[in-house]
Amino acid sequence: MHDVRINSTIEPPEPSTTLARAVNIGCSGWYYWHWKGQFYPEGAERSEWFSIYQDRFDTVELNAPFYNWPTVATIRTWLRQAREDFVYTVKVSELITHIKRFDGTADLIKDFGFIADTLGPRMGCLLFQLPPSAKFDPVLLDTILGQLEPRHRNVVEFRHKSWWNDEVFAAFESAGAIFCSTSGPRLPDQLVKTADDIYIRFHGVEQWYRHDYSQRELQAWAERIHQSGAKRVWAYFNNDRNAYAIKNAKMLDGILTGSN
């Protein structure tokens, strides 16, 4: 990917001019075997799953790139399979966030950013998720923010509660980065806004990935979203067990848009 980026003639798009939709709600991934018979019809071929998914949603958070660096052919497939107004958010490789932990990863981040440039108007956010073992460290904070490319919508998700503090929020605001608000066990139940866009990941309340959010729980988040004054909302549901993500994403979308 590095050589492809260096030799590319693609003109990087500006995020603020490539997307008009104010509310972007979807699921963290779409390729789940256990959704067959729950969301995907029993008789549907795997090749049909994405088409079925995008009949219901306008965006998806791609988790696969976290484990396997996408090839150019893969990115072209993403472009080919999606309708023109469909938007991808891409989870950044664990090589950057978990293995190297942002130690000397500026070029790797640029290489990954080439994915965003290639997707153009179908690109949403780049999601950088750190491991729970990464506790607040002002040096690490500066290291992370110093390597992000401001022309992308950069979202950073922490999994340790020590990062929820005013020093971090102020640094994110100065860098124009998006602090990921996270609904997850033992994490602050708080909507954080550090940029014009807000980003929320729903993992579960008491258990990871298997919580079925109630109307009341999602109504509370909707009220926070409205009160935040954000220009654009990104919300992805990662509670994929029993296809709760599908159900809850549609529920929150309905609450926010008034279609419920």
PDB file of C-alpha atoms in Angstrom:
ATOM      1  CA  MET A   1       0.000   0.000   0.000  1.00  0.00           C
ATOM      2  CA  HIS A   2       2.921   2.347   0.718  1.00  0.00           C
ATOM      3  CA  ASP A   3       4.262   2.184  -2.852  1.00  0.00           C
ATOM      4  CA  VAL A   4       0.752   2.543  -4.256  1.00  0.00           C
ATOM      5  CA  ARG A   5       0.216   5.696  -2.177  1.00  0.00           C
ATOM      6  CA  ILE A   6       3.557   7.221  -3.156  1.00  0.00           C
ATOM      7  CA  ASN A   7       2.912   6.653  -6.856  1.00  0.00           C
ATOM      8  CA  SER A   8      -0.762   7.595  -6.780  1.00  0.00           C
ATOM      9  CA  THR A   9      -2.201  10.488  -8.750  1.00  0.00           C
ATOM     10  CA  ILE A  10      -5.410  10.567  -6.698  1.00  0.00           C
ATOM     11  CA  GLU A  11      -6.284  14.056  -5.503  1.00  0.00           C
ATOM     12  CA  PRO A  12      -7.192  13.761  -1.791  1.00  0.00           C
ATOM     13  CA  PRO A  13     -10.761  14.989  -1.174  1.00  0.00           C
ATOM     14  CA  GLU A  14     -11.657  17.355   1.615  1.00  0.00           C
ATOM     15  CA  PRO A  15     -13.961  15.600   4.137  1.00  0.00           C
ATOM     16  CA  SER A  16     -16.139  18.640   4.699  1.00  0.00           C
ATOM     17  CA  THR A  17     -17.145  18.780   1.035  1.00  0.00           C
ATOM     18  CA  THR A  18     -17.742  15.115   0.333  1.00  0.00           C
ATOM     19  CA  LEU A  19     -20.631  14.279   2.620  1.00  0.00           C
ATOM     20  CA  ALA A  20     -23.941  16.001   3.192  1.00  0.00           C
ATOM     21  CA  ARG A  21     -25.831  13.552   5.426  1.00  0.00           C
ATOM     22  CA  ALA A  22     -26.174  14.775   9.009  1.00  0.00           C
ATOM     23  CA  VAL A  23     -27.149  11.451  10.613  1.00  0.00           C
ATOM     24  CA  ASN A  24     -25.128   8.314   9.838  1.00  0.00           C
ATOM     25  CA  ILE A  25     -26.230   5.213  11.723  1.00  0.00           C
ATOM     26  CA  GLY A  26     -25.284   1.621  10.993  1.00  0.00           C
ATOM     27  CA  CYS A  27     -23.618  -1.508  12.317  1.00  0.00           C
ATOM     28  CA  SER A  28     -20.030  -2.425  13.116  1.00  0.00           C
ATOM     29  CA  GLY A  29     -19.657  -4.921  10.313  1.00  0.00           C
ATOM     30  CA  TRP A  30     -22.210  -6.734   8.195  1.00  0.00           C
ATOM     31  CA  TYR A  31     -20.637 -10.119   7.453  1.00  0.00           C
ATOM     32  CA  TYR A  32     -21.890 -12.195  10.369  1.00  0.00           C
ATOM     33  CA  TRP A  33     -22.787 -15.845   9.959  1.00  0.00           C
ATOM     34  CA  HIS A  34     -25.063 -15.746  12.989  1.00  0.00           C
ATOM     35  CA  TRP A  35     -27.239 -13.131  11.275  1.00  0.00           C
ATOM     36  CA  LYS A  36     -28.356 -15.748   8.778  1.00  0.00           C
ATOM     37  CA  GLY A  37     -31.948 -16.612   9.570  1.00  0.00           C
ATOM     38  CA  GLN A  38     -32.204 -13.554  11.835  1.00  0.00           C
ATOM     39  CA  PHE A  39     -31.450 -10.731   9.415  1.00  0.00           C
ATOM     40  CA  TYR A  40     -30.316 -12.444   6.235  1.00  0.00           C
ATOM     41  CA  PRO A  41     -32.873 -14.908   4.845  1.00  0.00           C
ATOM     42  CA  GLU A  42     -31.898 -18.571   5.170  1.00  0.00           C
ATOM     43  CA  GLY A  43     -31.838 -18.942   1.408  1.00  0.00           C
ATOM     44  CA  ALA A  44     -29.738 -15.833   0.706  1.00  0.00           C
ATOM     45  CA  GLU A  45     -26.269 -16.382  -0.743  1.00  0.00           C
ATOM     46  CA  ARG A  46     -23.329 -14.735   1.016  1.00  0.00           C
ATOM     47  CA  SER A  47     -22.797 -12.639  -2.110  1.00  0.00           C
ATOM     48  CA  GLU A  48     -26.216 -11.096  -1.474  1.00  0.00           C
ATOM     49  CA  TRP A  49     -25.636 -10.120   2.153  1.00  0.00           C
ATOM     50  CA  PHE A  50     -24.141  -6.701   1.542  1.00  0.00           C
ATOM     51  CA  SER A  51     -26.944  -5.782  -0.840  1.00  0.00           C
ATOM     52  CA  ILE A  52     -29.468  -6.771   1.818  1.00  0.00           C
ATOM     53  CA  TYR A  53     -27.590  -4.744   4.428  1.00  0.00           C
ATOM     54  CA  GLN A  54     -27.464  -1.569   2.335  1.00  0.00           C
ATOM     55  CA  ASP A  55     -31.170  -1.851   1.620  1.00  0.00           C
ATOM     56  CA  ARG A  56     -31.602  -1.040   5.325  1.00  0.00           C
ATOM     57  CA  PHE A  57     -28.635   1.223   6.087  1.00  0.00           C
ATOM     58  CA  ASP A  58     -26.643   4.038   4.465  1.00  0.00           C
ATOM     59  CA  THR A  59     -23.353   3.318   6.237  1.00  0.00           C
ATOM     60  CA  VAL A  60     -21.270   0.561   7.803  1.00  0.00           C
ATOM     61  CA  GLU A  61     -18.235   0.485  10.070  1.00  0.00           C
ATOM     62  CA  LEU A  62     -15.722  -1.929   8.565  1.00  0.00           C
ATOM     63  CA  ASN A  63     -13.913  -3.931  11.253  1.00  0.00           C
ATOM     64  CA  ALA A  64     -12.104  -6.360   8.932  1.00  0.00           C
ATOM     65  CA  PRO A  65      -9.324  -3.837   8.074  1.00  0.00           C
ATOM     66  CA  PHE A  66      -8.329  -3.907  11.742  1.00  0.00           C
ATOM     67  CA  TYR A  67      -7.180  -7.504  11.264  1.00  0.00           C
ATOM     68  CA  ASN A  68      -6.151  -7.529   7.595  1.00  0.00           C
ATOM     69  CA  TRP A  69      -4.753  -4.546   5.736  1.00  0.00           C
ATOM     70  CA  PRO A  70      -7.019  -3.985   2.717  1.00  0.00           C
ATOM     71  CA  THR A  71      -5.594  -4.404  -0.762  1.00  0.00           C
ATOM     72  CA  VAL A  72      -6.364  -2.055  -3.632  1.00  0.00           C
ATOM     73  CA  ALA A  73      -8.575  -4.809  -5.079  1.00  0.00           C
ATOM     74  CA  THR A  74     -10.542  -4.922  -1.827  1.00  0.00           C
ATOM     75  CA  ILE A  75     -11.117  -1.163  -1.869  1.00  0.00           C
ATOM     76  CA  ARG A  76     -12.315  -1.386  -5.463  1.00  0.00           C
ATOM     77  CA  THR A  77     -14.766  -4.072  -4.377  1.00  0.00           C
ATOM     78  CA  TRP A  78     -16.099  -1.756  -1.665  1.00  0.00           C
ATOM     79  CA  LEU A  79     -16.614   0.942  -4.288  1.00  0.00           C
ATOM     80  CA  ARG A  80     -18.214  -1.406  -6.795  1.00  0.00           C
ATOM     81  CA  GLN A  81     -20.647  -3.077  -4.413  1.00  0.00           C
ATOM     82  CA  ALA A  82     -22.049   0.083  -2.806  1.00  0.00           C
ATOM     83  CA  ARG A  83     -24.553   2.534  -4.187  1.00  0.00           C
ATOM     84  CA  GLU A  84     -23.333   6.089  -4.769  1.00  0.00           C
ATOM     85  CA  ASP A  85     -24.604   7.539  -1.482  1.00  0.00           C
ATOM     86  CA  PHE A  86     -23.370   4.705   0.747  1.00  0.00           C
ATOM     87  CA  VAL A  87     -20.610   5.641   3.205  1.00  0.00           C
ATOM     88  CA  TYR A  88     -17.896   3.490   4.775  1.00  0.00           C
ATOM     89  CA  THR A  89     -16.148   4.090   8.062  1.00  0.00           C
ATOM     90  CA  VAL A  90     -12.908   2.126   8.324  1.00  0.00           C
ATOM     91  CA  LYS A  91     -11.317   0.738  11.480  1.00  0.00           C
ATOM     92  CA  VAL A  92      -7.567   1.255  11.317  1.00  0.00           C
ATOM     93  CA  SER A  93      -5.114  -1.646  11.450  1.00  0.00           C
ATOM     94  CA  GLU A  94      -4.146  -3.134  14.804  1.00  0.00           C
ATOM     95  CA  LEU A  95      -0.525  -2.833  13.642  1.00  0.00           C
ATOM     96  CA  ILE A  96      -0.836   0.892  14.335  1.00  0.00           C
ATOM     97  CA  THR A  97      -3.037   0.892  17.441  1.00  0.00           C
ATOM     98  CA  HIS A  98      -2.254  -2.346  19.289  1.00  0.00           C
ATOM     99  CA  ILE A  99       1.111  -3.659  18.132  1.00  0.00           C
ATOM    100  CA  LYS A 100       3.115  -0.474  17.609  1.00  0.00           C
ATOM    101  CA  ARG A 101       0.780   1.684  19.719  1.00  0.00           C
ATOM    102  CA  PHE A 102       1.486   4.713  17.551  1.00  0.00           C
ATOM    103  CA  ASP A 103       5.252   4.360  18.035  1.00  0.00           C
ATOM    104  CA  GLY A 104       6.736   5.668  14.782  1.00  0.00           C
ATOM    105  CA  THR A 105       3.581   4.992  12.779  1.00  0.00           C
ATOM    106  CA  ALA A 106       3.221   8.280  10.875  1.00  0.00           C
ATOM    107  CA  ASP A 107       3.929   6.679   7.494  1.00  0.00           C
ATOM    108  CA  LEU A 108       1.641   3.742   8.254  1.00  0.00           C
ATOM    109  CA  ILE A 109      -1.152   6.178   9.097  1.00  0.00           C
ATOM    110  CA  LYS A 110      -0.554   7.982   5.789  1.00  0.00           C
ATOM    111  CA  ASP A 111      -0.674   4.637   3.992  1.00  0.00           C
ATOM    112  CA  PHE A 112      -3.972   3.824   5.681  1.00  0.00           C
ATOM    113  CA  GLY A 113      -5.232   7.289   4.868  1.00  0.00           C
ATOM    114  CA  PHE A 114      -4.766   6.435   1.203  1.00  0.00           C
ATOM    115  CA  ILE A 115      -7.742   4.104   1.650  1.00  0.00           C
ATOM    116  CA  ALA A 116      -9.849   7.122   2.610  1.00  0.00           C
ATOM    117  CA  ASP A 117      -8.559   9.072  -0.383  1.00  0.00           C
ATOM    118  CA  THR A 118      -9.421   6.191  -2.725  1.00  0.00           C
ATOM    119  CA  LEU A 119     -12.947   5.890  -1.339  1.00  0.00           C
ATOM    120  CA  GLY A 120     -13.468   9.617  -1.868  1.00  0.00           C
ATOM    121  CA  PRO A 121     -17.071  10.710  -1.185  1.00  0.00           C
ATOM    122  CA  ARG A 122     -17.932   7.229   0.094  1.00  0.00           C
ATOM    123  CA  MET A 123     -15.508   7.633   2.987  1.00  0.00           C
ATOM    124  CA  GLY A 124     -16.757   8.464   6.462  1.00  0.00           C
ATOM    125  CA  CYS A 125     -14.296   8.251   9.360  1.00  0.00           C
ATOM    126  CA  LEU A 126     -11.036   6.548  10.210  1.00  0.00           C
ATOM    127  CA  LEU A 127     -11.481   4.789  13.549  1.00  0.00           C
ATOM    128  CA  PHE A 128      -8.408   4.263  15.736  1.00  0.00           C
ATOM    129  CA  GLN A 129      -9.236   1.939  18.650  1.00  0.00           C
ATOM    130  CA  LEU A 130      -6.728   1.489  21.455  1.00  0.00           C
ATOM    131  CA  PRO A 131      -6.620  -1.574  23.741  1.00  0.00           C
ATOM    132  CA  PRO A 132      -7.967  -1.507  27.330  1.00  0.00           C
ATOM    133  CA  SER A 133      -4.400  -1.815  28.641  1.00  0.00           C
ATOM    134  CA  ALA A 134      -3.540   1.615  27.214  1.00  0.00           C
ATOM    135  CA  LYS A 135      -4.125   3.967  30.146  1.00  0.00           C
ATOM    136  CA  PHE A 136      -4.019   7.741  29.994  1.00  0.00           C
ATOM    137  CA  ASP A 137      -0.543   9.035  29.272  1.00  0.00           C
ATOM    138  CA  PRO A 138       0.044  12.651  28.174  1.00  0.00           C
ATOM    139  CA  VAL A 139       3.013  11.580  26.046  1.00  0.00           C
ATOM    140  CA  LEU A 140       0.908   8.956  24.253  1.00  0.00           C
ATOM    141  CA  LEU A 141      -1.853  11.537  23.818  1.00  0.00           C
ATOM    142  CA  ASP A 142       0.537  13.912  22.041  1.00  0.00           C
ATOM    143  CA  THR A 143       1.984  11.051  20.021  1.00  0.00           C
ATOM    144  CA  ILE A 144      -1.441   9.985  18.767  1.00  0.00           C
ATOM    145  CA  LEU A 145      -2.734  13.428  17.887  1.00  0.00           C
ATOM    146  CA  GLY A 146       0.564  14.498  16.360  1.00  0.00           C
ATOM    147  CA  GLN A 147       0.401  11.730  13.754  1.00  0.00           C
ATOM    148  CA  LEU A 148      -3.201  12.140  12.621  1.00  0.00           C
ATOM    149  CA  GLU A 149      -3.833  13.805   9.268  1.00  0.00           C
ATOM    150  CA  PRO A 150      -6.295  16.678   9.867  1.00  0.00           C
ATOM    151  CA  ARG A 151      -7.888  16.378   6.421  1.00  0.00           C
ATOM    152  CA  HIS A 152      -9.447  13.069   7.480  1.00  0.00           C
ATOM    153  CA  ARG A 153     -12.252  12.543   9.987  1.00  0.00           C
ATOM    154  CA  ASN A 154     -10.132  10.925  12.687  1.00  0.00           C
ATOM    155  CA  VAL A 155     -11.909   9.147  15.529  1.00  0.00           C
ATOM    156  CA  VAL A 156     -10.029   7.703  18.490  1.00  0.00           C
ATOM    157  CA  GLU A 157     -11.693   5.161  20.758  1.00  0.00           C
ATOM    158  CA  PHE A 158     -10.211   4.433  24.172  1.00  0.00           C
ATOM    159  CA  ARG A 159     -11.122   1.415  26.239  1.00  0.00           C
ATOM    160  CA  HIS A 160      -9.777   2.638  29.585  1.00  0.00           C
ATOM    161  CA  LYS A 161     -11.795   5.175  31.587  1.00  0.00           C
ATOM    162  CA  SER A 162      -8.728   7.247  32.500  1.00  0.00           C
ATOM    163  CA  TRP A 163      -8.914   8.928  29.080  1.00  0.00           C
ATOM    164  CA  TRP A 164     -12.188  10.604  29.943  1.00  0.00           C
ATOM    165  CA  ASN A 165     -10.697  13.803  31.326  1.00  0.00           C
ATOM    166  CA  ASP A 166     -10.597  17.498  30.461  1.00  0.00           C
ATOM    167  CA  GLU A 167      -6.946  17.463  29.375  1.00  0.00           C
ATOM    168  CA  VAL A 168      -7.735  14.866  26.720  1.00  0.00           C
ATOM    169  CA  PHE A 169     -10.894  16.628  25.584  1.00  0.00           C
ATOM    170  CA  ALA A 170      -9.077  19.953  25.207  1.00  0.00           C
ATOM    171  CA  ALA A 171      -6.246  18.342  23.239  1.00  0.00           C
ATOM    172  CA  PHE A 172      -8.740  16.682  20.893  1.00  0.00           C
ATOM    173  CA  GLU A 173     -10.543  19.982  20.336  1.00  0.00           C
ATOM    174  CA  SER A 174      -7.271  21.722  19.480  1.00  0.00           C
ATOM    175  CA  ALA A 175      -6.360  18.948  17.020  1.00  0.00           C
ATOM    176  CA  GLY A 176      -9.819  18.808  15.463  1.00  0.00           C
ATOM    177  CA  ALA A 177     -10.009  15.089  16.304  1.00  0.00           C
ATOM    178  CA  ILE A 178     -13.163  13.224  17.306  1.00  0.00           C
ATOM    179  CA  PHE A 179     -13.235  11.575  20.724  1.00  0.00           C
ATOM    180  CA  CYS A 180     -15.273   8.378  20.476  1.00  0.00           C
ATOM    181  CA  SER A 181     -18.139   8.215  22.939  1.00  0.00           C
ATOM    182  CA  THR A 182     -18.383   4.574  23.946  1.00  0.00           C
ATOM    183  CA  SER A 183     -21.306   2.673  25.387  1.00  0.00           C
ATOM    184  CA  GLY A 184     -19.540  -0.255  27.020  1.00  0.00           C
ATOM    185  CA  PRO A 185     -19.126  -2.030  30.347  1.00  0.00           C
ATOM    186  CA  ARG A 186     -17.191  -0.046  32.982  1.00  0.00           C
ATOM    187  CA  LEU A 187     -16.748   2.958  30.698  1.00  0.00           C
ATOM    188  CA  PRO A 188     -18.197   6.449  31.313  1.00  0.00           C
ATOM    189  CA  ASP A 189     -21.782   6.686  30.083  1.00  0.00           C
ATOM    190  CA  GLN A 190     -21.164  10.084  28.523  1.00  0.00           C
ATOM    191  CA  LEU A 191     -21.434  11.805  25.174  1.00  0.00           C
ATOM    192  CA  VAL A 192     -18.213  13.689  24.443  1.00  0.00           C
ATOM    193  CA  LYS A 193     -18.046  16.328  21.713  1.00  0.00           C
ATOM    194  CA  THR A 194     -14.609  17.580  20.650  1.00  0.00           C
ATOM    195  CA  ALA A 195     -15.366  18.480  17.022  1.00  0.00           C
ATOM    196  CA  ASP A 196     -18.288  19.379  14.774  1.00  0.00           C
ATOM    197  CA  ASP A 197     -18.909  15.639  14.314  1.00  0.00           C
ATOM    198  CA  ILE A 198     -19.704  13.239  17.139  1.00  0.00           C
ATOM    199  CA  TYR A 199     -19.094   9.509  17.029  1.00  0.00           C
ATOM    200  CA  ILE A 200     -20.668   6.834  19.229  1.00  0.00           C
ATOM    201  CA  ARG A 201     -20.008   3.091  19.385  1.00  0.00           C
ATOM    202  CA  PHE A 202     -22.593   0.902  21.094  1.00  0.00           C
ATOM    203  CA  HIS A 203     -21.048  -2.290  22.457  1.00  0.00           C
ATOM    204  CA  GLY A 204     -23.385  -3.141  25.322  1.00  0.00           C
ATOM    205  CA  VAL A 205     -24.029  -2.018  28.876  1.00  0.00           C
ATOM    206  CA  GLU A 206     -23.204  -4.856  31.269  1.00  0.00           C
ATOM    207  CA  GLN A 207     -21.743  -7.279  28.726  1.00  0.00           C
ATOM    208  CA  TRP A 208     -19.861  -6.666  25.512  1.00  0.00           C
ATOM    209  CA  TYR A 209     -21.612  -7.306  22.179  1.00  0.00           C
ATOM    210  CA  ARG A 210     -24.801  -8.921  23.491  1.00  0.00           C
ATOM    211  CA  HIS A 211     -26.929  -6.191  25.032  1.00  0.00           C
ATOM    212  CA  ASP A 212     -30.314  -5.364  23.522  1.00  0.00           C
ATOM    213  CA  TYR A 213     -30.720  -1.606  24.022  1.00  0.00           C
ATOM    214  CA  SER A 214     -34.168  -0.542  25.181  1.00  0.00           C
ATOM    215  CA  GLN A 215     -36.161   2.329  23.737  1.00  0.00           C
ATOM    216  CA  ARG A 216     -35.538   4.229  26.949  1.00  0.00           C
ATOM    217  CA  GLU A 217     -31.760   3.732  26.787  1.00  0.00           C
ATOM    218  CA  LEU A 218     -31.574   4.901  23.191  1.00  0.00           C
ATOM    219  CA  GLN A 219     -33.921   7.804  23.865  1.00  0.00           C
ATOM    220  CA  ALA A 220     -31.443   9.007  26.500  1.00  0.00           C
ATOM    221  CA  TRP A 221     -28.628   8.897  23.936  1.00  0.00           C
ATOM    222  CA  ALA A 222     -30.806  10.675  21.386  1.00  0.00           C
ATOM    223  CA  GLU A 223     -31.419  13.504  23.832  1.00  0.00           C
ATOM    224  CA  ARG A 224     -27.681  13.844  24.412  1.00  0.00           C
ATOM    225  CA  ILE A 225     -27.106  13.933  20.669  1.00  0.00           C
ATOM    226  CA  HIS A 226     -29.676  16.662  20.167  1.00  0.00           C
ATOM    227  CA  GLN A 227     -28.279  18.695  23.059  1.00  0.00           C
ATOM    228  CA  SER A 228     -24.711  18.400  21.773  1.00  0.00           C
ATOM    229  CA  GLY A 229     -25.347  20.679  18.807  1.00  0.00           C
ATOM    230  CA  ALA A 230     -23.207  18.464  16.577  1.00  0.00           C
ATOM    231  CA  LYS A 231     -23.328  19.123  12.853  1.00  0.00           C
ATOM    232  CA  ARG A 232     -22.953  15.446  11.998  1.00  0.00           C
ATOM    233  CA  VAL A 233     -23.637  12.229  13.896  1.00  0.00           C
ATOM    234  CA  TRP A 234     -21.938   8.873  13.451  1.00  0.00           C
ATOM    235  CA  ALA A 235     -23.329   5.963  15.475  1.00  0.00           C
ATOM    236  CA  TYR A 236     -22.462   2.307  15.025  1.00  0.00           C
ATOM    237  CA  PHE A 237     -23.788  -0.709  16.880  1.00  0.00           C
ATOM    238  CA  ASN A 238     -21.334  -3.483  17.716  1.00  0.00           C
ATOM    239  CA  ASN A 239     -23.777  -5.619  19.748  1.00  0.00           C
ATOM    240  CA  ASP A 240     -23.966  -8.189  16.975  1.00  0.00           C
ATOM    241  CA  ARG A 241     -25.267 -11.119  19.045  1.00  0.00           C
ATOM    242  CA  ASN A 242     -28.804 -12.105  18.066  1.00  0.00           C
ATOM    243  CA  ALA A 243     -28.727  -9.306  15.468  1.00  0.00           C
ATOM    244  CA  TYR A 244     -29.454  -6.760  18.192  1.00  0.00           C
ATOM    245  CA  ALA A 245     -27.265  -4.298  16.268  1.00  0.00           C
ATOM    246  CA  ILE A 246     -29.709  -4.288  13.363  1.00  0.00           C
ATOM    247  CA  LYS A 247     -32.712  -3.749  15.607  1.00  0.00           C
ATOM    248  CA  ASN A 248     -31.086  -1.083  17.785  1.00  0.00           C
ATOM    249  CA  ALA A 249     -29.547   0.873  14.910  1.00  0.00           C
ATOM    250  CA  LYS A 250     -32.939   1.192  13.231  1.00  0.00           C
ATOM    251  CA  MET A 251     -34.483   2.153  16.565  1.00  0.00           C
ATOM    252  CA  LEU A 252     -31.998   4.990  17.198  1.00  0.00           C
ATOM    253  CA  ASP A 253     -32.308   6.200  13.619  1.00  0.00           C
ATOM    254  CA  GLY A 254     -36.068   6.320  14.016  1.00  0.00           C
ATOM    255  CA  ILE A 255     -35.810   8.286  17.249  1.00  0.00           C
ATOM    256  CA  LEU A 256     -33.389  10.843  15.781  1.00  0.00           C
ATOM    257  CA  THR A 257     -35.204  11.311  12.497  1.00  0.00           C
ATOM    258  CA  GLY A 258     -38.695  11.104  13.929  1.00  0.00           C
ATOM    259  CA  SER A 259     -39.645   8.116  11.798  1.00  0.00           C
ATOM    260  CA  ASN A 260     -40.466   5.848  14.765  1.00  0.00           C
TER     261      ASN A 260
END
